Short mmCIF file of C-alpha atoms in Angstrom, two decimals:
data_model
loop_
_atom_site.label_atom_id
_atom_site.label_comp_id
_atom_site.label_asym_id
_atom_site.label_seq_id
_atom_site.Cartn_x
_atom_site.Cartn_y
_atom_site.Cartn_z
CA MET A 1 58.50 109.02 121.13
CA MET A 2 58.95 108.47 117.39
CA MET A 3 59.35 111.59 115.27
CA ARG A 4 57.99 110.64 111.97
CA ALA A 5 56.88 107.18 110.42
CA VAL A 6 59.57 104.90 109.43
CA THR A 7 60.10 104.46 105.63
CA ALA A 8 63.31 102.53 105.50
CA VAL A 9 64.91 99.85 107.63
CA LEU A 10 68.74 99.13 107.93
CA PHE A 11 69.47 95.33 108.80
CA ASP A 12 72.92 94.43 110.08
CA ALA A 13 74.04 90.98 108.90
CA ASP A 14 75.73 89.04 111.60
CA GLY A 15 73.29 88.35 114.44
CA VAL A 16 70.35 89.85 112.60
CA LEU A 17 70.14 88.39 109.16
CA GLN A 18 72.40 85.43 109.37
CA ARG A 19 74.12 83.12 112.07
CA PRO A 20 77.20 81.00 112.23
CA THR A 21 76.66 77.52 110.63
CA SER A 22 79.78 76.16 112.50
CA ASP A 23 81.77 76.76 115.55
CA TRP A 24 84.38 79.07 113.78
CA TRP A 25 86.09 79.74 117.05
CA ALA A 26 87.01 76.42 117.74
CA GLN A 27 88.16 75.86 114.44
CA LEU A 28 90.41 78.52 114.32
CA THR A 29 92.10 77.76 117.37
CA SER A 30 92.63 74.48 116.20
CA LEU A 31 95.17 75.94 113.50
CA VAL A 32 97.78 76.53 115.96
CA PRO A 33 99.16 74.04 118.82
CA ALA A 34 98.96 76.28 121.86
CA ASP A 35 97.51 79.99 122.82
CA GLY A 36 94.36 79.47 120.39
CA ASP A 37 92.19 82.16 122.01
CA ALA A 38 95.32 84.77 121.30
CA PHE A 39 95.49 83.87 117.89
CA VAL A 40 92.23 84.06 117.04
CA ALA A 41 92.22 87.52 118.96
CA ASP A 42 95.17 88.30 116.85
CA LEU A 43 93.35 87.45 113.54
CA MET A 44 90.35 89.68 114.69
CA ALA A 45 92.62 92.75 115.29
CA ALA A 46 94.08 91.87 111.62
CA GLU A 47 90.84 91.91 110.04
CA LYS A 48 89.84 95.58 110.96
CA PRO A 49 91.82 97.51 108.40
CA SER A 50 90.12 95.55 105.59
CA LEU A 51 86.73 96.26 107.35
CA VAL A 52 87.25 99.56 105.90
CA GLY A 53 88.80 98.91 102.70
CA LYS A 54 92.61 99.33 103.93
CA GLY A 55 94.52 96.28 102.35
CA ASP A 56 94.10 92.77 101.50
CA PHE A 57 92.41 90.43 104.07
CA ARG A 58 94.22 87.30 102.71
CA ASP A 59 97.47 89.17 103.16
CA ALA A 60 96.61 89.92 106.68
CA VAL A 61 95.54 86.57 107.43
CA ALA A 62 98.99 85.28 105.89
CA ASP A 63 100.79 87.69 108.23
CA VAL A 64 99.01 86.26 111.38
CA LEU A 65 99.77 82.58 110.34
CA ARG A 66 103.54 83.07 109.83
CA ARG A 67 103.86 84.92 113.03
CA TRP A 68 102.42 82.26 114.68
CA ASN A 69 104.09 79.52 112.59
CA SER A 70 100.83 77.93 111.94
CA PRO A 71 100.96 74.73 109.67
CA ALA A 72 97.46 76.13 108.26
CA SER A 73 97.13 77.42 104.81
CA VAL A 74 95.37 80.95 104.09
CA ASP A 75 92.63 79.30 102.46
CA GLU A 76 91.82 76.95 105.34
CA ALA A 77 92.01 79.90 107.87
CA LEU A 78 89.62 81.59 105.53
CA GLN A 79 87.02 78.89 105.47
CA ALA A 80 85.58 79.97 108.93
CA TRP A 81 84.50 83.53 107.16
CA SER A 82 82.15 81.43 105.03
CA TRP A 83 80.69 79.56 107.78
CA PHE A 84 77.25 81.44 107.99
CA ALA A 85 73.90 81.32 106.45
CA ALA A 86 70.75 83.82 106.13
CA GLU A 87 67.90 82.94 108.22
CA PRO A 88 65.15 82.18 105.50
CA GLU A 89 62.30 83.71 107.86
CA VAL A 90 64.13 87.15 108.14
CA VAL A 91 64.96 87.11 104.30
CA SER A 92 60.90 86.63 104.18
CA LEU A 93 60.27 89.30 106.77
CA ILE A 94 62.42 91.54 104.64
CA GLY A 95 60.60 90.60 101.22
CA SER A 96 57.27 91.17 102.77
CA LEU A 97 58.33 94.91 103.95
CA ARG A 98 59.88 95.71 100.56
CA SER A 99 56.33 94.11 98.86
CA SER A 100 54.43 96.85 100.82
CA GLY A 101 56.95 99.76 99.74
CA VAL A 102 59.16 99.85 102.64
CA ALA A 103 62.43 100.31 101.52
CA CYS A 104 65.02 97.84 103.14
CA HIS A 105 68.71 98.12 103.04
CA LEU A 106 71.74 95.94 104.38
CA ALA A 107 74.18 97.75 106.85
CA THR A 108 77.07 95.63 107.54
CA ASN A 109 80.76 95.70 108.68
CA GLN A 110 82.49 93.31 106.10
CA HIS A 111 85.90 92.95 104.33
CA ALA A 112 86.11 92.51 100.64
CA TYR A 113 86.56 88.81 101.00
CA ARG A 114 83.27 88.14 102.53
CA ARG A 115 81.40 90.70 100.99
CA ALA A 116 82.05 88.69 97.58
CA ILE A 117 80.72 85.86 99.47
CA MET A 118 77.60 87.41 100.73
CA GLN A 119 76.88 89.85 97.58
CA ASP A 120 78.42 87.81 94.50
CA GLU A 121 78.16 84.21 95.64
CA ARG A 122 75.03 84.14 97.74
CA GLY A 123 72.85 86.65 96.48
CA TYR A 124 72.52 89.23 98.84
CA GLY A 125 71.91 92.30 96.81
CA ALA A 126 68.65 90.70 95.81
CA TRP A 127 66.88 90.88 99.13
CA PHE A 128 67.45 94.79 99.66
CA ASP A 129 67.09 97.91 97.88
CA GLN A 130 70.87 99.00 98.51
CA THR A 131 73.64 97.18 100.26
CA PHE A 132 75.92 99.25 102.50
CA TYR A 133 79.27 97.26 102.93
CA SER A 134 81.76 99.12 105.36
CA CYS A 135 84.58 97.87 102.92
CA ASP A 136 82.79 100.14 100.27
CA LEU A 137 82.13 103.01 102.42
CA GLY A 138 85.83 103.26 104.17
CA LEU A 139 83.78 103.58 107.31
CA ALA A 140 82.75 101.01 110.13
CA LYS A 141 80.34 100.93 112.75
CA PRO A 142 80.37 102.03 115.44
CA ASP A 143 81.91 105.51 113.62
CA PRO A 144 78.82 107.84 113.32
CA ALA A 145 80.24 108.63 109.91
CA TYR A 146 79.31 105.34 108.76
CA PHE A 147 75.45 106.24 109.53
CA ARG A 148 76.05 109.66 107.97
CA ALA A 149 77.27 108.19 104.69
CA ILE A 150 74.27 106.08 104.32
CA LEU A 151 71.67 108.65 104.91
CA GLY A 152 73.65 110.75 102.70
CA SER A 153 73.12 108.00 100.13
CA LEU A 154 69.46 107.30 100.93
CA ASP A 155 68.66 111.30 100.79
CA LEU A 156 66.33 110.53 103.91
CA PRO A 157 65.93 112.17 107.01
CA ALA A 158 67.47 110.21 109.84
CA SER A 159 64.38 110.10 111.97
CA SER A 160 62.45 108.15 108.91
CA VAL A 161 65.23 105.46 109.12
CA LEU A 162 64.98 102.40 111.40
CA PHE A 163 68.34 100.47 112.18
CA ILE A 164 68.48 97.17 113.75
CA ASP A 165 71.92 95.73 115.04
CA ASP A 166 72.92 93.05 117.66
CA ASN A 167 75.58 95.31 118.74
CA VAL A 168 74.87 97.80 121.88
CA ALA A 169 77.81 100.54 120.40
CA ASN A 170 76.33 100.55 116.85
CA VAL A 171 72.73 101.14 117.88
CA ALA A 172 74.07 103.92 120.36
CA ALA A 173 76.12 105.33 117.29
CA ALA A 174 73.19 105.09 114.95
CA SER A 175 70.83 107.09 117.55
CA SER A 176 73.30 109.47 118.05
CA VAL A 177 72.91 110.74 114.59
CA GLY A 178 68.98 110.72 114.76
CA LEU A 179 68.13 107.37 113.66
CA GLN A 180 65.79 105.47 115.28
CA ALA A 181 67.71 102.39 116.32
CA GLU A 182 66.95 99.02 117.98
CA LEU A 183 69.22 96.15 119.70
CA TYR A 184 68.00 92.71 118.27
CA ASP A 185 69.86 89.52 118.24
CA LEU A 186 68.50 86.05 116.11
CA SER A 187 68.90 84.27 119.26
CA ALA A 188 65.63 86.09 120.54
CA GLY A 189 63.94 84.45 117.54
CA VAL A 190 62.40 85.79 114.45
CA PRO A 191 58.89 86.43 116.04
CA ALA A 192 60.64 88.87 118.25
CA LEU A 193 61.85 90.78 114.97
CA ALA A 194 58.33 90.69 113.70
CA GLU A 195 57.14 92.42 116.95
CA LEU A 196 59.85 95.06 117.13
CA LEU A 197 59.02 95.91 113.41
CA ARG A 198 55.20 95.98 114.27
CA ARG A 199 55.95 98.52 117.09
CA TYR A 200 56.96 100.84 114.28
CA ASP A 201 53.71 100.31 112.72
CA LEU A 202 55.70 98.40 109.72
CA PRO A 203 53.35 96.17 107.63
CA ILE A 204 54.32 92.72 108.78
CA PRO A 205 51.56 90.00 108.65
CA ALA A 206 50.36 88.66 112.31
#
């Protein structure tokens, strides 16, 4: 049972707002002659500190490429982190909510390199009232402190905020601090997201 009406919605980015535009995993595995999956796993592990603002992601990628004796350049490897695009229909839903007086915010785990692409190059900030990038907060999902930091900034009761993410652990963490939280993946289709929002009596056109 909902404790109060939702007055703000937090949207995750990858898997909710945006989707890959290329098979980035396959492209990254091609940067080494063998054990490509292990190489990409190493890259993902090296990425984690930069998600909370610790260290430069470019330097982390350079270290991994050296360890694996990859002939690829850092810029070549980094291209994979730009192969994404926002779903226009989701952006439209967010615009509709904001026009109706519902605050909408971005809540996403990103390092500074990708944040610059999203916020500065592609103008994501214009779509939201506030944007909460993990690299700026120094905290990342699924740490409950990430959500507490956002609530502190919004100065709203947790129960009036709806969080939408495609990761079960993130949804559970948001619920643990009192947010209303829902699991959603873009692969389910934008109509499923619209229906989810309507279930919370949010003003989404039929």
